[in-house]
Short mmCIF file of C-alpha atoms and ligand atoms in Angstrom, two decimals:
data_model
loop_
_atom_site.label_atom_id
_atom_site.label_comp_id
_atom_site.label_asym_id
_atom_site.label_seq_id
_atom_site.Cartn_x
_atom_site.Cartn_y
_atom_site.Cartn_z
CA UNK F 15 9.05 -0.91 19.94
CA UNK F 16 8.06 0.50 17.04
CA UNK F 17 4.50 -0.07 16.28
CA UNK F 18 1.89 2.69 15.77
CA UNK F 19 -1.12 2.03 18.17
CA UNK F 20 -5.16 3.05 17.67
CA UNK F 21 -6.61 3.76 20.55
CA UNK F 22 -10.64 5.68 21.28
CA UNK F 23 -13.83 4.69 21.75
CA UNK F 24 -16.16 2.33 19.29
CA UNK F 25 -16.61 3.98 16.20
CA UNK F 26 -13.96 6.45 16.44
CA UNK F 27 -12.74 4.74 12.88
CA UNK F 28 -9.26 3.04 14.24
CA UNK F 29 -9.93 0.36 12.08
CA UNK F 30 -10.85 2.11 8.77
CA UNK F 31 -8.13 4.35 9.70
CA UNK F 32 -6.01 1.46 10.88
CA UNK F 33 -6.04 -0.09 6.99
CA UNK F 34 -6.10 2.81 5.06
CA UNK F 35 -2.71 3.94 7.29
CA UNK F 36 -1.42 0.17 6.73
CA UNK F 37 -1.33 1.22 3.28
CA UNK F 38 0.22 4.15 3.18
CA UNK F 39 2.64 3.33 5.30
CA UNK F 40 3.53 0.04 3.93
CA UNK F 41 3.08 -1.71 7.62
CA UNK F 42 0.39 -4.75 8.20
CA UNK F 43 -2.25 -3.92 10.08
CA UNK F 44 -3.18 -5.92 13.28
CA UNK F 45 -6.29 -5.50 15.27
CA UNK F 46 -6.95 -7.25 18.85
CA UNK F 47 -10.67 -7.89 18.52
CA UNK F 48 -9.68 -9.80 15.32
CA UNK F 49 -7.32 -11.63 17.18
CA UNK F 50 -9.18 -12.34 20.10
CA UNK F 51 -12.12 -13.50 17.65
CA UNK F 52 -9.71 -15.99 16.04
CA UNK F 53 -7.81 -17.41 18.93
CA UNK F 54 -11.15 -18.14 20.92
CA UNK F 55 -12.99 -19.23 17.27
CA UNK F 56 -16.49 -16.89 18.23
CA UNK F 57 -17.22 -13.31 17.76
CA UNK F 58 -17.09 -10.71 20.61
CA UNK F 59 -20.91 -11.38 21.37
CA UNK F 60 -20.32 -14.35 21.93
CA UNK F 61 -17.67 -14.13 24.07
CA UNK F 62 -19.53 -11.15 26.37
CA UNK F 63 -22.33 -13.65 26.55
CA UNK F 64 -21.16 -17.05 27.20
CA UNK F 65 -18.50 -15.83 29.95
CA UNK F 66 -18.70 -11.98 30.40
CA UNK F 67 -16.81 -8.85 30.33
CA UNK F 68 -14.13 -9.77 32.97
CA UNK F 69 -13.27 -12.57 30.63
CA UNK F 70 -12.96 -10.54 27.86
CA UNK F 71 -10.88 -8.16 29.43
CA UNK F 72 -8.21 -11.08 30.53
CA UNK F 73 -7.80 -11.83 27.22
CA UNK F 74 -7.19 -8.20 26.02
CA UNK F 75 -4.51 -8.24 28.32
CA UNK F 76 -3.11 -11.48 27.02
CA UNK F 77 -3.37 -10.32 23.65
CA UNK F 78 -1.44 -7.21 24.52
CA UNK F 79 1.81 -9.40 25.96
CA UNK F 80 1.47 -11.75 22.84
CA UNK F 81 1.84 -8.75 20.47
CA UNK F 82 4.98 -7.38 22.61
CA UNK F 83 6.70 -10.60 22.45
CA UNK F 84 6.17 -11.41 18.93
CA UNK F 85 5.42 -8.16 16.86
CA UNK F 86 7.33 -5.11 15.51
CA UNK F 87 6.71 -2.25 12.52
CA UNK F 88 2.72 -3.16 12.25
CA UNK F 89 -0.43 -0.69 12.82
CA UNK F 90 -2.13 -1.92 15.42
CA UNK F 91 -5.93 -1.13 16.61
CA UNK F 92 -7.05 -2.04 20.15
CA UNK F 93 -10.31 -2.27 21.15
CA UNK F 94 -12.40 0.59 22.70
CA UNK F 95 -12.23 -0.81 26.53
CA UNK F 96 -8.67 -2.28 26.28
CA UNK F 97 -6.96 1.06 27.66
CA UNK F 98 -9.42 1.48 30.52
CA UNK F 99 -7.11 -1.26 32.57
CA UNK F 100 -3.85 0.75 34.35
CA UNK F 101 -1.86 -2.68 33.72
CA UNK F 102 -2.92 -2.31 29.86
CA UNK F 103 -1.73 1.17 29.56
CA UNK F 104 1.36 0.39 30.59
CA UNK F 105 1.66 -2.24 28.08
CA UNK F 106 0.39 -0.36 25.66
CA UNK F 107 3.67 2.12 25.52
CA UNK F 108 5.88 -0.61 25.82
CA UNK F 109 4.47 -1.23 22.51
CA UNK F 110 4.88 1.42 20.46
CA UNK F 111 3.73 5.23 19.77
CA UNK F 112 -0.10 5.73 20.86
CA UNK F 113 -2.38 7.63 18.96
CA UNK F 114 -5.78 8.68 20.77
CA UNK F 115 -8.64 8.98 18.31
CA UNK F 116 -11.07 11.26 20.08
CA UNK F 117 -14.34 11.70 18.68
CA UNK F 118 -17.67 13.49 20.29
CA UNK F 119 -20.58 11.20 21.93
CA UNK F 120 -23.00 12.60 18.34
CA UNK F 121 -20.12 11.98 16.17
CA UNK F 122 -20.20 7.98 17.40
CA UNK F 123 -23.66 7.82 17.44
CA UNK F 124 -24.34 8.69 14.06
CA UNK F 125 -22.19 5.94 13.11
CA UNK F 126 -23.17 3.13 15.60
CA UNK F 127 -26.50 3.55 15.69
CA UNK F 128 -27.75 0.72 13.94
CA UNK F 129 -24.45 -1.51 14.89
CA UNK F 130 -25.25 -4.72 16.28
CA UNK F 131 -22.04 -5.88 17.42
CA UNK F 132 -20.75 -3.90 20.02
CA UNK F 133 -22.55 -5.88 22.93
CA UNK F 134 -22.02 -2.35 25.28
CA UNK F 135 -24.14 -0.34 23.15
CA UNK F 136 -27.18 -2.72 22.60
CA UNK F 137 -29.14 -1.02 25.57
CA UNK F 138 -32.73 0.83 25.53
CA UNK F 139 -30.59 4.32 25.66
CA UNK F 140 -27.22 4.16 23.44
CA UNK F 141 -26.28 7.68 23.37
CA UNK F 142 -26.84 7.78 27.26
CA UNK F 143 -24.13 4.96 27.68
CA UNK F 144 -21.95 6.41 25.29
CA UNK F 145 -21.89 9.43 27.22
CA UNK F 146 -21.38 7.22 30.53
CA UNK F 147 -18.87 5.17 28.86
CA UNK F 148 -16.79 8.41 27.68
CA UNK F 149 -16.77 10.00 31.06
CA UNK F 150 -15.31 7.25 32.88
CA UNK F 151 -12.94 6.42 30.03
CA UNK F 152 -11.21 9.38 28.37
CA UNK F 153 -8.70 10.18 31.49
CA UNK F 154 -7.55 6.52 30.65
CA UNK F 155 -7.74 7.86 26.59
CA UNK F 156 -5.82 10.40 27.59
CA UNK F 157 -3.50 8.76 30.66
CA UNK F 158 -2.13 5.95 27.77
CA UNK F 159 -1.52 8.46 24.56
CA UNK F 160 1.00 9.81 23.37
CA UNK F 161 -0.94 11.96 21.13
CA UNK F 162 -4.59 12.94 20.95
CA UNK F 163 -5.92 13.95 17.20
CA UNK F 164 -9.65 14.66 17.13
CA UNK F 165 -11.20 13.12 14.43
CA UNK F 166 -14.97 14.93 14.36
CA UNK F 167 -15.38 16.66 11.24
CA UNK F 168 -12.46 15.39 9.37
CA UNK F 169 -11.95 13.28 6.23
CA UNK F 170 -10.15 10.42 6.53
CA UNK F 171 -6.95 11.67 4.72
CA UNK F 172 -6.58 14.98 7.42
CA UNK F 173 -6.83 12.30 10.18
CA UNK F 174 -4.00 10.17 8.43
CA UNK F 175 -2.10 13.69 8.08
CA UNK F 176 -2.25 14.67 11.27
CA UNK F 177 -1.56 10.97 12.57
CA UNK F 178 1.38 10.52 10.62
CA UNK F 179 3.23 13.49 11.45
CA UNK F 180 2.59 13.53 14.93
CA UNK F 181 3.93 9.94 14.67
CA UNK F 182 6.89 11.41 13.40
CA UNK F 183 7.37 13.67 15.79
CA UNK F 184 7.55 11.22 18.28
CA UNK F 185 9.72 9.02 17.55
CA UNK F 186 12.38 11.58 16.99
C1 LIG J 215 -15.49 -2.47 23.36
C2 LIG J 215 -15.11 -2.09 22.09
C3 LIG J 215 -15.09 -3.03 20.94
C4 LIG J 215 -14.88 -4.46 21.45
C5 LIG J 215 -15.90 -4.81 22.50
C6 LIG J 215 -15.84 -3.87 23.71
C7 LIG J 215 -15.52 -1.44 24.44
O1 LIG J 215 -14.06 -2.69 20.03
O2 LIG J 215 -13.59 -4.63 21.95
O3 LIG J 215 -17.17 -4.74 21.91
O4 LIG J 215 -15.54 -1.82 25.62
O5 LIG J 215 -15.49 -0.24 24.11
P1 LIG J 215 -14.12 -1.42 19.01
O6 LIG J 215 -13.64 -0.23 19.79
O7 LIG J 215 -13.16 -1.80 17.93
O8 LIG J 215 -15.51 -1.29 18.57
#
């Protein structure tokens, strides 16, 4: 399939780059939180609180076969946990060309700091569970990419560069 997929931890900036790529490249843009939020009608806080992360997670996965049956030619952004799952990895190249937006544990702090919505990070110590998080989680990162562009430091238009060309590497 040809869909162009954001993958990386919270804040990495799949979704800002996610639009601003849409653009560009003249596909829509698709995002599985958003999804998720409007097929279950209640944010991602809500979810994680009324019936927990293993819930959530099922319907990442579900959200991943919906988009391989019924979507082509979009930019897609997947939540920050979604790859973590082997069966979601796998489904994740069956859907298109995966792009791994790795950013340093300061670089997402800086901009989640004051986020409420990410239930993960609303702890006594956030940069300590960012750091936890991002150990256990880049081998997956880097298991279900195709590419890896590292974002830290970068404007948005280098990251879109570097994003589409690798892009076009690939598929080749
Ligand atoms: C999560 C990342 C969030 C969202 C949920 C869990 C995670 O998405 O899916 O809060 O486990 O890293 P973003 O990566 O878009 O913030």
């Amino acid at each position: 399939m040809d869909n162009i997929i954001l993958i990386g931890f919270m804040g990495c900036g799949k979704t800002t780059v996610g639009i601003k790529l849409s653009y560009r490249m003249r596909r829509s843009m698709l995002d599985t939180d958003k999804i998720i939020e409007k097929d279950e009608g209640r944010t991602i806080s809500e979810i994680f609180d009324t019936d927990g992360e293993e819930y959530f997670r099922d319907l990442e996965t579900k959200c991943l076969k919906k988009l391989i049956a019924t979507e082509n030619n979009h930019i897609i952004s997947v939540g920050g946990g979604l790859p973590v799952r082997e069966e979601n990895q796998a489904l994740l190249k069956e859907l298109g060309t995966v792009i791994y937006l790795r950013a340093r544990a300061e670089t997402i702090y800086e901009r989640l700091k004051d986020d409420k919505t990410r239930p993960l990070l609303q702890v006594d110590e956030p940069m300590q569970k960012i750091r936890t998080l991002m150990e256990k989680r880049s081998a997956a990162y880097e298991g279900a990419a195709d590419v890896i562009v590292d974002v830290d430091g970068k404007d948005f238009d280098t990251v879109m560069n570097e994003i589409e060309n690798a892009y076009r590497r690939h598929i080749v």
